[in-house]
A tleap script that builds the chain and sets N, CA, C and O, in Angstrom:
source leaprc.protein.ff14SB
mol = sequence {
  NMET GLU ARG LYS ASP LYS ASN GLY ASN GLY
  LEU GLU LEU ALA LEU CYS ASN PRO ASN LEU
  ARG PRO GLU MET LEU ARG LYS ASN TYR TRP
  GLU SER ARG PRO THR PRO MET ALA ILE GLU
  LEU LYS GLY LYS TRP LYS LEU LYS PRO ASP
  LYS LYS VAL SER GLY LEU THR ILE GLY GLN
  ASN GLU ARG GLY ASN THR ILE LEU LYS ALA
  LYS LEU ALA GLU GLY ASN PRO ILE TYR VAL
  SER LEU ILE LYS CLEU
}
set mol.1.N position { 3.555 0.549 -4.910 }
set mol.1.CA position { 3.533 1.093 -3.546 }
set mol.1.C position { 3.706 -0.121 -2.531 }
set mol.1.O position { 3.172 -1.223 -2.657 }
set mol.2.N position { 4.540 0.277 -1.513 }
set mol.2.CA position { 4.637 -0.720 -0.469 }
set mol.2.C position { 4.698 0.069 0.866 }
set mol.2.O position { 5.135 1.219 0.892 }
set mol.3.N position { 4.280 -0.534 1.908 }
set mol.3.CA position { 4.448 0.034 3.305 }
set mol.3.C position { 4.264 -1.217 4.267 }
set mol.3.O position { 3.620 -2.222 3.967 }
set mol.4.N position { 4.855 -1.027 5.341 }
set mol.4.CA position { 4.736 -2.027 6.474 }
set mol.4.C position { 3.502 -1.850 7.160 }
set mol.4.O position { 2.939 -0.754 7.160 }
set mol.5.N position { 3.015 -2.896 7.776 }
set mol.5.CA position { 1.742 -2.655 8.528 }
set mol.5.C position { 2.015 -2.179 9.958 }
set mol.5.O position { 3.188 -2.208 10.332 }
set mol.6.N position { 1.036 -1.729 10.831 }
set mol.6.CA position { 1.234 -1.153 11.896 }
set mol.6.C position { 2.075 -2.011 13.023 }
set mol.6.O position { 2.743 -1.472 13.905 }
set mol.7.N position { 1.930 -3.479 12.847 }
set mol.7.CA position { 2.661 -4.208 13.724 }
set mol.7.C position { 4.190 -4.400 13.348 }
set mol.7.O position { 4.981 -4.814 14.196 }
set mol.8.N position { 4.551 -4.117 12.171 }
set mol.8.CA position { 5.926 -4.310 11.588 }
set mol.8.C position { 6.157 -5.586 11.117 }
set mol.8.O position { 7.245 -5.764 10.568 }
set mol.9.N position { 5.233 -6.714 11.217 }
set mol.9.CA position { 5.557 -7.936 10.715 }
set mol.9.C position { 4.762 -8.267 9.454 }
set mol.9.O position { 4.727 -9.404 8.983 }
set mol.10.N position { 4.152 -7.261 8.952 }
set mol.10.CA position { 3.342 -7.456 7.636 }
set mol.10.C position { 3.853 -6.445 6.551 }
set mol.10.O position { 4.738 -5.624 6.790 }
set mol.11.N position { 3.239 -6.568 5.367 }
set mol.11.CA position { 3.516 -5.780 4.149 }
set mol.11.C position { 2.353 -5.632 3.463 }
set mol.11.O position { 1.585 -6.567 3.231 }
set mol.12.N position { 2.144 -4.247 3.049 }
set mol.12.CA position { 0.901 -4.004 2.151 }
set mol.12.C position { 1.487 -3.556 0.826 }
set mol.12.O position { 2.345 -2.674 0.782 }
set mol.13.N position { 1.040 -4.139 -0.205 }
set mol.13.CA position { 1.572 -3.883 -1.574 }
set mol.13.C position { 0.307 -3.381 -2.454 }
set mol.13.O position { -0.821 -3.835 -2.262 }
set mol.14.N position { 0.575 -2.478 -3.362 }
set mol.14.CA position { -0.373 -2.084 -4.344 }
set mol.14.C position { 0.324 -2.380 -5.718 }
set mol.14.O position { 1.145 -1.548 -6.105 }
set mol.15.N position { 0.076 -3.492 -6.498 }
set mol.15.CA position { 0.779 -3.705 -7.708 }
set mol.15.C position { -0.038 -3.158 -8.919 }
set mol.15.O position { -1.261 -3.247 -9.030 }
set mol.16.N position { 0.786 -2.598 -9.781 }
set mol.16.CA position { -0.050 -1.823 -10.871 }
set mol.16.C position { 0.855 -1.603 -11.923 }
set mol.16.O position { 2.030 -1.416 -11.608 }
set mol.17.N position { 0.510 -1.588 -13.238 }
set mol.17.CA position { 1.225 -1.059 -14.360 }
set mol.17.C position { 0.379 -0.221 -15.144 }
set mol.17.O position { -0.569 -0.710 -15.760 }
set mol.18.N position { 0.642 1.023 -15.178 }
set mol.18.CA position { -0.260 1.988 -15.912 }
set mol.18.C position { -0.109 1.936 -17.324 }
set mol.18.O position { -0.857 2.621 -18.022 }
set mol.19.N position { 0.688 1.274 -17.792 }
set mol.19.CA position { 0.879 1.092 -19.199 }
set mol.19.C position { -0.196 0.173 -19.775 }
set mol.19.O position { -0.202 -0.995 -19.385 }
set mol.20.N position { -1.079 0.566 -20.635 }
set mol.20.CA position { -2.165 -0.276 -20.990 }
set mol.20.C position { -1.827 -1.243 -22.185 }
set mol.20.O position { -2.628 -2.080 -22.602 }
set mol.21.N position { -0.582 -1.052 -22.688 }
set mol.21.CA position { -0.098 -1.974 -23.745 }
set mol.21.C position { -1.097 -2.035 -24.864 }
set mol.21.O position { -1.499 -3.138 -25.233 }
set mol.22.N position { -1.538 -0.905 -25.448 }
set mol.22.CA position { -2.554 -1.008 -26.550 }
set mol.22.C position { -2.056 -1.884 -27.749 }
set mol.22.O position { -0.885 -1.954 -28.122 }
set mol.23.N position { -3.081 -2.515 -28.272 }
set mol.23.CA position { -2.988 -3.308 -29.438 }
set mol.23.C position { -3.997 -2.785 -30.539 }
set mol.23.O position { -5.214 -2.832 -30.359 }
set mol.24.N position { -3.455 -2.318 -31.614 }
set mol.24.CA position { -4.418 -1.782 -32.664 }
set mol.24.C position { -5.158 -2.929 -33.296 }
set mol.24.O position { -4.583 -3.879 -33.829 }
set mol.25.N position { -6.426 -2.797 -33.211 }
set mol.25.CA position { -7.247 -3.864 -33.917 }
set mol.25.C position { -7.713 -3.426 -35.316 }
set mol.25.O position { -7.780 -4.234 -36.241 }
set mol.26.N position { -8.021 -2.178 -35.444 }
set mol.26.CA position { -8.111 -1.459 -36.667 }
set mol.26.C position { -8.016 -0.065 -36.527 }
set mol.26.O position { -7.888 0.384 -35.388 }
set mol.27.N position { -8.061 0.762 -37.569 }
set mol.27.CA position { -7.856 2.161 -37.491 }
set mol.27.C position { -8.824 2.745 -36.505 }
set mol.27.O position { -10.040 2.563 -36.572 }
set mol.28.N position { -8.153 3.535 -35.487 }
set mol.28.CA position { -8.903 4.312 -34.422 }
set mol.28.C position { -9.610 3.393 -33.442 }
set mol.28.O position { -10.564 3.782 -32.769 }
set mol.29.N position { -9.108 2.142 -33.379 }
set mol.29.CA position { -9.799 1.204 -32.411 }
set mol.29.C position { -8.677 0.271 -31.779 }
set mol.29.O position { -8.066 -0.498 -32.521 }
set mol.30.N position { -8.426 0.322 -30.550 }
set mol.30.CA position { -7.358 -0.509 -29.934 }
set mol.30.C position { -7.967 -1.113 -28.541 }
set mol.30.O position { -8.967 -0.626 -28.013 }
set mol.31.N position { -7.335 -2.097 -28.070 }
set mol.31.CA position { -7.670 -2.787 -26.875 }
set mol.31.C position { -6.417 -2.880 -26.009 }
set mol.31.O position { -5.289 -2.951 -26.497 }
set mol.32.N position { -6.666 -2.876 -24.719 }
set mol.32.CA position { -5.394 -2.964 -23.877 }
set mol.32.C position { -5.103 -4.486 -23.710 }
set mol.32.O position { -5.990 -5.325 -23.867 }
set mol.33.N position { -3.863 -4.792 -23.396 }
set mol.33.CA position { -3.438 -6.210 -23.205 }
set mol.33.C position { -2.934 -6.427 -21.790 }
set mol.33.O position { -2.207 -5.556 -21.311 }
set mol.34.N position { -3.230 -7.447 -21.107 }
set mol.34.CA position { -2.797 -7.605 -19.810 }
set mol.34.C position { -1.244 -7.821 -19.698 }
set mol.34.O position { -0.608 -8.253 -20.659 }
set mol.35.N position { -0.631 -7.497 -18.453 }
set mol.35.CA position { 0.819 -7.621 -18.456 }
set mol.35.C position { 1.078 -8.663 -17.320 }
set mol.35.O position { 0.643 -8.488 -16.182 }
set mol.36.N position { 1.836 -9.793 -17.700 }
set mol.36.CA position { 2.125 -10.761 -16.724 }
set mol.36.C position { 3.225 -10.139 -15.751 }
set mol.36.O position { 4.110 -9.413 -16.204 }
set mol.37.N position { 3.138 -10.442 -14.436 }
set mol.37.CA position { 4.020 -9.745 -13.489 }
set mol.37.C position { 4.502 -10.943 -12.483 }
set mol.37.O position { 3.738 -11.836 -12.118 }
set mol.38.N position { 5.688 -10.855 -12.140 }
set mol.38.CA position { 6.207 -11.644 -11.108 }
set mol.38.C position { 7.183 -10.845 -10.108 }
set mol.38.O position { 8.092 -10.148 -10.558 }
set mol.39.N position { 6.977 -10.966 -8.896 }
set mol.39.CA position { 7.895 -10.233 -7.999 }
set mol.39.C position { 8.348 -11.196 -6.881 }
set mol.39.O position { 7.587 -11.925 -6.244 }
set mol.40.N position { 9.736 -11.101 -6.719 }
set mol.40.CA position { 10.357 -11.901 -5.658 }
set mol.40.C position { 10.514 -11.236 -4.374 }
set mol.40.O position { 11.185 -10.204 -4.362 }
set mol.41.N position { 10.006 -11.659 -3.300 }
set mol.41.CA position { 10.135 -11.058 -1.952 }
set mol.41.C position { 11.073 -11.914 -1.055 }
set mol.41.O position { 10.862 -13.111 -0.858 }
set mol.42.N position { 12.130 -11.225 -0.517 }
set mol.42.CA position { 13.059 -11.962 0.292 }
set mol.42.C position { 12.324 -12.598 1.505 }
set mol.42.O position { 11.491 -12.001 2.188 }
set mol.43.N position { 12.714 -13.829 1.684 }
set mol.43.CA position { 12.007 -14.548 2.803 }
set mol.43.C position { 10.642 -15.221 2.487 }
set mol.43.O position { 10.133 -15.197 1.367 }
set mol.44.N position { 10.106 -15.813 3.558 }
set mol.44.CA position { 8.832 -16.443 3.403 }
set mol.44.C position { 7.713 -15.699 3.919 }
set mol.44.O position { 7.670 -15.347 5.097 }
set mol.45.N position { 6.657 -15.404 2.949 }
set mol.45.CA position { 5.486 -14.620 3.312 }
set mol.45.C position { 4.267 -15.534 2.871 }
set mol.45.O position { 4.306 -16.476 2.079 }
set mol.46.N position { 3.034 -14.975 3.658 }
set mol.46.CA position { 1.882 -15.526 3.265 }
set mol.46.C position { 0.771 -14.446 3.272 }
set mol.46.O position { 0.899 -13.409 3.924 }
set mol.47.N position { -0.347 -14.728 2.511 }
set mol.47.CA position { -1.438 -13.703 2.487 }
set mol.47.C position { -2.104 -13.683 3.917 }
set mol.47.O position { -2.239 -14.693 4.609 }
set mol.48.N position { -2.482 -12.486 4.257 }
set mol.48.CA position { -3.241 -12.398 5.550 }
set mol.48.C position { -4.477 -13.192 5.308 }
set mol.48.O position { -4.995 -13.171 4.191 }
set mol.49.N position { -5.039 -13.968 6.389 }
set mol.49.CA position { -6.122 -14.823 6.211 }
set mol.49.C position { -7.309 -14.205 5.721 }
set mol.49.O position { -8.011 -14.824 4.922 }
set mol.50.N position { -7.670 -12.867 6.166 }
set mol.50.CA position { -8.759 -12.140 5.735 }
set mol.50.C position { -8.635 -11.340 4.438 }
set mol.50.O position { -9.558 -10.617 4.060 }
set mol.51.N position { -7.462 -11.475 3.739 }
set mol.51.CA position { -7.279 -10.669 2.569 }
set mol.51.C position { -7.018 -11.511 1.249 }
set mol.51.O position { -5.988 -11.377 0.589 }
set mol.52.N position { -7.892 -12.264 0.968 }
set mol.52.CA position { -7.838 -13.059 -0.414 }
set mol.52.C position { -7.677 -12.247 -1.574 }
set mol.52.O position { -8.289 -11.181 -1.627 }
set mol.53.N position { -6.895 -12.625 -2.565 }
set mol.53.CA position { -6.873 -11.728 -3.740 }
set mol.53.C position { -7.003 -12.733 -4.885 }
set mol.53.O position { -6.307 -13.744 -4.980 }
set mol.54.N position { -8.032 -12.336 -5.813 }
set mol.54.CA position { -8.414 -13.110 -6.997 }
set mol.54.C position { -7.351 -12.811 -7.990 }
set mol.54.O position { -6.951 -11.659 -8.159 }
set mol.55.N position { -6.850 -13.906 -8.702 }
set mol.55.CA position { -5.837 -13.825 -9.723 }
set mol.55.C position { -4.393 -13.738 -9.259 }
set mol.55.O position { -3.456 -13.565 -10.039 }
set mol.56.N position { -4.276 -13.861 -8.023 }
set mol.56.CA position { -2.835 -13.894 -7.561 }
set mol.56.C position { -2.361 -15.242 -7.036 }
set mol.56.O position { -2.994 -15.874 -6.191 }
set mol.57.N position { -1.104 -15.692 -7.631 }
set mol.57.CA position { -0.647 -16.930 -7.032 }
set mol.57.C position { 0.656 -16.584 -6.226 }
set mol.57.O position { 1.393 -15.668 -6.591 }
set mol.58.N position { 0.900 -17.311 -5.175 }
set mol.58.CA position { 1.964 -17.109 -4.287 }
set mol.58.C position { 2.658 -18.517 -4.180 }
set mol.58.O position { 1.995 -19.542 -4.025 }
set mol.59.N position { 3.952 -18.508 -4.266 }
set mol.59.CA position { 4.746 -19.678 -4.147 }
set mol.59.C position { 6.159 -19.393 -3.613 }
set mol.59.O position { 6.474 -18.244 -3.301 }
set mol.60.N position { 6.985 -20.388 -3.508 }
set mol.60.CA position { 8.388 -20.257 -3.102 }
set mol.60.C position { 9.217 -20.725 -4.197 }
set mol.60.O position { 8.810 -21.562 -5.003 }
set mol.61.N position { 10.517 -20.139 -4.249 }
set mol.61.CA position { 11.546 -20.637 -5.221 }
set mol.61.C position { 12.594 -21.387 -4.499 }
set mol.61.O position { 12.530 -21.624 -3.293 }
set mol.62.N position { 13.662 -21.790 -5.356 }
set mol.62.CA position { 14.604 -22.712 -4.820 }
set mol.62.C position { 15.507 -21.902 -3.643 }
set mol.62.O position { 16.129 -22.554 -2.805 }
set mol.63.N position { 15.523 -20.587 -3.651 }
set mol.63.CA position { 16.272 -19.836 -2.715 }
set mol.63.C position { 15.495 -19.629 -1.354 }
set mol.63.O position { 15.967 -19.074 -0.362 }
set mol.64.N position { 14.221 -20.168 -1.470 }
set mol.64.CA position { 13.414 -19.924 -0.124 }
set mol.64.C position { 12.592 -18.669 -0.099 }
set mol.64.O position { 11.879 -18.375 0.860 }
set mol.65.N position { 12.714 -17.924 -1.202 }
set mol.65.CA position { 12.025 -16.672 -1.183 }
set mol.65.C position { 10.666 -16.809 -1.825 }
set mol.65.O position { 10.378 -17.764 -2.548 }
set mol.66.N position { 9.813 -15.788 -1.526 }
set mol.66.CA position { 8.439 -15.842 -1.953 }
set mol.66.C position { 8.178 -15.206 -3.308 }
set mol.66.O position { 8.663 -14.108 -3.584 }
set mol.67.N position { 7.450 -15.856 -4.115 }
set mol.67.CA position { 7.228 -15.304 -5.576 }
set mol.67.C position { 5.537 -14.941 -5.651 }
set mol.67.O position { 4.645 -15.716 -5.308 }
set mol.68.N position { 5.380 -13.759 -6.114 }
set mol.68.CA position { 3.999 -13.378 -6.308 }
set mol.68.C position { 3.922 -13.216 -7.840 }
set mol.68.O position { 4.772 -12.603 -8.486 }
set mol.69.N position { 2.813 -13.826 -8.380 }
set mol.69.CA position { 2.463 -13.720 -9.857 }
set mol.69.C position { 1.008 -13.367 -10.109 }
set mol.69.O position { 0.096 -13.870 -9.453 }
set mol.70.N position { 0.830 -12.514 -11.051 }
set mol.70.CA position { -0.498 -12.027 -11.298 }
set mol.70.C position { -0.412 -11.397 -12.759 }
set mol.70.O position { 0.673 -11.140 -13.279 }
set mol.71.N position { -1.524 -11.190 -13.326 }
set mol.71.CA position { -1.684 -10.317 -14.646 }
set mol.71.C position { -2.355 -9.068 -14.210 }
set mol.71.O position { -3.440 -9.025 -13.631 }
set mol.72.N position { -1.588 -8.020 -14.552 }
set mol.72.CA position { -2.080 -6.629 -14.446 }
set mol.72.C position { -2.859 -6.132 -15.640 }
set mol.72.O position { -2.363 -6.224 -16.763 }
set mol.73.N position { -4.001 -5.633 -15.459 }
set mol.73.CA position { -4.675 -5.175 -16.571 }
set mol.73.C position { -5.504 -3.805 -16.351 }
set mol.73.O position { -5.968 -3.498 -15.253 }
set mol.74.N position { -5.631 -3.067 -17.439 }
set mol.74.CA position { -6.329 -1.800 -17.432 }
set mol.74.C position { -5.798 -0.762 -16.489 }
set mol.74.O position { -6.509 0.165 -16.104 }
set mol.75.N position { -4.559 -0.912 -16.119 }
set mol.75.CA position { -3.974 -0.035 -15.130 }
set mol.75.C position { -4.501 -0.131 -13.662 }
set mol.75.O position { -4.111 0.645 -12.789 }
set mol.76.N position { -5.401 -1.115 -13.443 }
set mol.76.CA position { -5.983 -1.225 -12.220 }
set mol.76.C position { -5.012 -1.933 -11.161 }
set mol.76.O position { -4.358 -2.902 -11.547 }
set mol.77.N position { -4.901 -1.515 -9.923 }
set mol.77.CA position { -4.077 -2.039 -8.965 }
set mol.77.C position { -4.598 -3.222 -8.372 }
set mol.77.O position { -5.819 -3.375 -8.337 }
set mol.78.N position { -3.748 -4.169 -7.851 }
set mol.78.CA position { -4.028 -5.379 -7.030 }
set mol.78.C position { -3.475 -4.993 -5.622 }
set mol.78.O position { -2.310 -4.617 -5.487 }
set mol.79.N position { -4.267 -5.090 -4.672 }
set mol.79.CA position { -3.900 -4.888 -3.206 }
set mol.79.C position { -3.524 -6.099 -2.589 }
set mol.79.O position { -4.314 -7.041 -2.631 }
set mol.80.N position { -2.365 -6.223 -1.985 }
set mol.80.CA position { -2.037 -7.422 -1.419 }
set mol.80.C position { -1.516 -7.181 0.102 }
set mol.80.O position { -0.686 -6.306 0.349 }
set mol.81.N position { -2.021 -7.953 1.015 }
set mol.81.CA position { -1.674 -7.818 2.449 }
set mol.81.C position { -0.928 -9.135 2.730 }
set mol.81.O position { -1.504 -10.213 2.580 }
set mol.82.N position { 0.330 -9.053 3.131 }
set mol.82.CA position { 1.186 -10.225 3.530 }
set mol.82.C position { 1.735 -10.214 4.931 }
set mol.82.O position { 1.921 -9.145 5.513 }
set mol.83.N position { 2.010 -11.425 5.512 }
set mol.83.CA position { 2.510 -11.616 6.852 }
set mol.83.C position { 3.815 -12.322 6.646 }
set mol.83.O position { 3.852 -13.331 5.942 }
set mol.84.N position { 4.874 -11.849 7.218 }
set mol.84.CA position { 6.172 -12.654 7.368 }
set mol.84.C position { 6.077 -13.852 8.043 }
set mol.84.O position { 5.517 -13.863 9.139 }
set mol.85.N position { 6.568 -14.942 7.531 }
set mol.85.CA position { 6.496 -16.159 8.312 }
set mol.85.C position { 7.946 -16.341 9.105 }
set mol.85.O position { 8.130 -17.311 9.840 }
savepdb mol mol.pdb
quit
């Protein structure tokens, strides 16, 4: 899910993968596996100062775009609040 913030210079994201990627350990017993995720956003973005996110890395690529990386697990969303630079 994505939406612009009220000021129009920010972006709110909810990153999620509902696929639990089950791994069978033995008959009738499985565990979910995390999904590595990377998203490229056009332009330069940074996290809002008051919105730290555990497990999320943010960087830039050679094209000057922003790359978000995280591991998605258990179908739980990661909420990210960004500001355009």
